[in-house]
Coordinates of C-alpha atoms in Angstrom, one line a residue:
M136 CA -126.9 115.9 67.8
S137 CA -129.9 118.0 66.7
L138 CA -131.0 117.7 63.1
I139 CA -131.4 121.5 63.0
P140 CA -128.0 123.2 62.8
K141 CA -127.5 125.4 65.8
K142 CA -124.7 127.5 64.5
G143 CA -125.0 127.5 60.7
N144 CA -123.8 125.8 57.5
V145 CA -120.2 125.4 56.5
F146 CA -119.2 124.3 53.0
V147 CA -115.8 122.5 52.6
V148 CA -114.2 122.2 49.2
D149 CA -111.0 120.1 49.0
D150 CA -109.8 117.3 46.8
D151 CA -108.1 115.6 49.7
E152 CA -110.5 113.2 51.4
A153 CA -108.5 113.2 54.7
V154 CA -108.7 117.0 54.9
R155 CA -112.4 117.0 54.2
D156 CA -113.0 114.3 56.9
S157 CA -110.9 116.1 59.4
L158 CA -112.7 119.4 58.9
Q159 CA -116.1 117.7 59.0
W160 CA -115.3 115.8 62.2
L161 CA -114.0 118.9 63.9
L162 CA -116.8 121.3 62.9
E163 CA -119.6 118.9 63.4
G164 CA -118.2 118.3 66.9
K165 CA -118.8 122.1 67.4
D166 CA -122.4 121.7 66.2
Y167 CA -122.0 123.2 62.7
R168 CA -123.7 121.6 59.7
V169 CA -121.0 120.7 57.3
K170 CA -121.3 119.9 53.5
C171 CA -118.2 118.6 51.8
F172 CA -117.3 118.6 48.1
D173 CA -114.3 117.0 46.4
S174 CA -114.0 119.7 43.7
A175 CA -114.9 123.3 42.9
E176 CA -117.0 122.1 40.0
S177 CA -119.2 119.8 42.2
F178 CA -119.7 122.6 44.7
L179 CA -120.8 125.1 42.0
A180 CA -123.2 122.6 40.6
R181 CA -125.0 122.3 43.9
F182 CA -124.5 125.7 45.5
D183 CA -127.7 127.5 46.6
P184 CA -126.9 131.2 47.1
R185 CA -130.0 131.5 49.3
E186 CA -128.4 129.5 52.1
V187 CA -126.8 131.3 55.0
A188 CA -123.4 129.7 55.0
C189 CA -119.7 130.1 54.6
L190 CA -117.0 128.4 52.5
I191 CA -113.7 126.9 53.4
C192 CA -111.7 126.0 50.2
D193 CA -108.3 124.6 49.4
I194 CA -106.2 126.9 47.1
R195 CA -104.6 124.1 45.1
M196 CA -106.9 121.4 43.7
D197 CA -107.1 119.2 40.6
G198 CA -109.4 120.8 38.0
M199 CA -110.7 124.2 39.0
S200 CA -108.5 125.8 41.7
G201 CA -109.7 127.6 44.8
L202 CA -108.6 130.9 43.2
E203 CA -110.7 130.2 40.1
L204 CA -113.7 129.2 42.3
Q205 CA -113.4 132.6 44.0
D206 CA -113.5 134.3 40.7
K207 CA -116.6 132.4 39.7
L208 CA -118.4 133.4 42.9
I209 CA -117.3 137.0 42.3
E210 CA -118.8 136.9 38.8
R211 CA -122.1 135.6 40.3
K212 CA -122.0 138.5 42.8
S213 CA -122.2 135.9 45.6
P214 CA -122.0 137.3 49.1
L215 CA -120.8 133.9 50.4
P216 CA -118.0 134.5 53.0
M217 CA -114.9 132.5 52.0
A218 CA -111.6 131.4 53.6
F219 CA -108.8 129.4 52.1
I220 CA -106.8 126.4 53.3
T221 CA -103.1 126.9 52.5
G222 CA -99.8 125.1 52.8
H223 CA -96.8 127.2 53.9
G224 CA -95.8 128.0 50.3
D225 CA -99.2 129.3 49.4
V226 CA -99.3 132.2 51.9
P227 CA -98.5 134.9 49.2
M228 CA -101.2 133.5 47.1
A229 CA -103.7 133.5 50.0
V230 CA -102.9 137.2 50.6
Q231 CA -104.0 137.8 47.0
T232 CA -107.3 136.1 47.7
M233 CA -107.9 138.4 50.6
K234 CA -107.5 141.4 48.3
K235 CA -110.3 140.0 46.3
G236 CA -112.6 139.6 49.3
A237 CA -111.6 136.4 51.1
I238 CA -112.1 136.7 54.9
D239 CA -108.9 135.0 55.9
F240 CA -106.8 131.9 55.3
I241 CA -105.8 129.0 57.5
E242 CA -102.6 127.1 57.3
K243 CA -102.2 123.3 57.7
P244 CA -102.2 121.7 60.2
F245 CA -105.4 123.4 61.5
K246 CA -105.6 124.9 65.0
E247 CA -109.0 124.1 66.3
D248 CA -109.6 127.4 68.2
S249 CA -108.5 129.5 65.2
L250 CA -110.6 127.5 62.8
V251 CA -113.8 127.8 64.9
A252 CA -113.2 131.5 65.5
L253 CA -112.8 132.0 61.7
V254 CA -116.0 130.1 60.9
E255 CA -118.0 132.0 63.4
K256 CA -116.7 135.3 62.0
M257 CA -117.7 134.3 58.5
L258 CA -121.1 133.1 59.6
E259 CA -121.8 136.3 61.4
Q260 CA -121.0 138.2 58.1
A261 CA -123.2 135.8 56.2
R262 CA -126.2 136.4 58.6
T263 CA -125.7 140.2 58.2
A264 CA -125.5 139.9 54.4
F265 CA -128.6 137.7 54.3
A266 CA -130.6 140.1 56.5
S267 CA -129.7 143.0 54.3
H268 CA -130.7 141.0 51.2
Q269 CA -134.1 140.2 52.8
E270 CA -134.7 143.8 53.7
A271 CA -133.9 144.9 50.2
A272 CA -136.2 142.3 48.7
S273 CA -139.0 143.4 51.0
R274 CA -138.5 147.1 50.0
D275 CA -138.5 146.2 46.4
A276 CA -141.7 144.1 46.7
L277 CA -143.4 147.1 48.4
L278 CA -142.2 149.6 45.8
S279 CA -143.3 147.4 42.9
R280 CA -146.9 147.9 44.1
L281 CA -146.8 151.6 43.1
T282 CA -148.1 152.9 39.8
T283 CA -145.8 154.9 37.5
R284 CA -147.5 158.1 38.7
E285 CA -147.2 157.2 42.3
A286 CA -143.5 156.4 41.9
Q287 CA -143.1 159.9 40.3
V288 CA -144.9 161.5 43.3
L289 CA -142.7 159.5 45.8
E290 CA -139.5 160.5 44.0
R291 CA -140.5 164.2 44.6
I292 CA -141.6 163.6 48.2
V293 CA -138.1 162.2 48.8
A294 CA -136.6 165.2 47.1
G295 CA -138.4 167.4 49.6
R296 CA -140.9 168.9 47.2
L297 CA -144.2 170.3 48.6
N298 CA -147.6 169.2 47.3
K299 CA -148.0 172.4 45.3
Q300 CA -144.6 171.9 43.7
I301 CA -145.3 168.3 42.9
A302 CA -148.6 169.3 41.3
D303 CA -146.8 171.9 39.2
D304 CA -144.1 169.4 38.3
L305 CA -146.5 166.8 37.1
G306 CA -149.3 169.0 35.8
I307 CA -151.9 167.6 38.1
S308 CA -154.0 169.1 40.9
I309 CA -153.0 169.4 44.5
K310 CA -155.9 167.1 45.5
T311 CA -154.6 164.5 43.1
V312 CA -151.2 164.7 44.7
E313 CA -152.8 164.3 48.1
A314 CA -154.7 161.2 46.8
H315 CA -151.5 159.7 45.5
R316 CA -149.7 160.4 48.8
A317 CA -152.4 158.6 50.7
N318 CA -152.2 155.6 48.3
I319 CA -148.4 155.5 48.6
M320 CA -148.5 155.6 52.4
E321 CA -151.0 152.7 52.3
K322 CA -149.2 150.6 49.8
L323 CA -145.8 151.0 51.5
N324 CA -147.3 150.4 55.0
A325 CA -145.9 153.7 56.1
N326 CA -147.6 155.6 59.0
T327 CA -145.4 158.7 58.8
V328 CA -143.4 160.6 56.2
A329 CA -140.3 159.4 58.1
D330 CA -141.3 155.8 57.5
L331 CA -141.8 156.6 53.8
L332 CA -138.4 158.1 53.5
K333 CA -136.7 155.1 55.2
I334 CA -138.3 152.7 52.7
A335 CA -137.6 154.9 49.6
L336 CA -134.0 155.9 50.7
G337 CA -133.2 152.3 51.8
A338 CA -134.1 151.1 48.3
T339 CA -132.0 153.8 46.7
T340 CA -129.0 152.9 48.9
A341 CA -129.4 149.2 48.1
K342 CA -129.2 149.9 44.4
A343 CA -126.2 152.2 44.6

């Protein structure tokens, strides 16, 4: 098997060693990279939110439960897609986890096809969330290069103000506004006003 995961990372959190081994064997056989943890506490201690991954977690565990782990990840604003392992009596509880953002739940014993389909669904969501995060970080890095005055000019460009109106708003000359516009375009790597708007409005949407 390749040392580079072809399909993505899957975290498994369960205090039952047999369940961990079963899931690891099944998913590694499908070419996923699997990291197993015997408790929610050990997972949180090693979790790196920068990884593109998904989480399969038992609902009932000694120590911190799966429900409590979900709450901890929500507190951290983690985008990590999560699914729960349940016994028959835990289904109502699992439904509650979905109301708080869990992707799905799987009942024991596992059906291989259903499990793999769920993992792929979660990883696709993880890739999308990671790409959005990277785009937002890139926009923020570009916008951080602007001076306070350039940021004020950009805000008014986005609002549809003309150069003369921006000059009046800020008490500066039209030539100064034009100079600021040129600097903004260069710093944001924008070739057109449309490019400029995409960067500025994308950042605004990401913060909303």
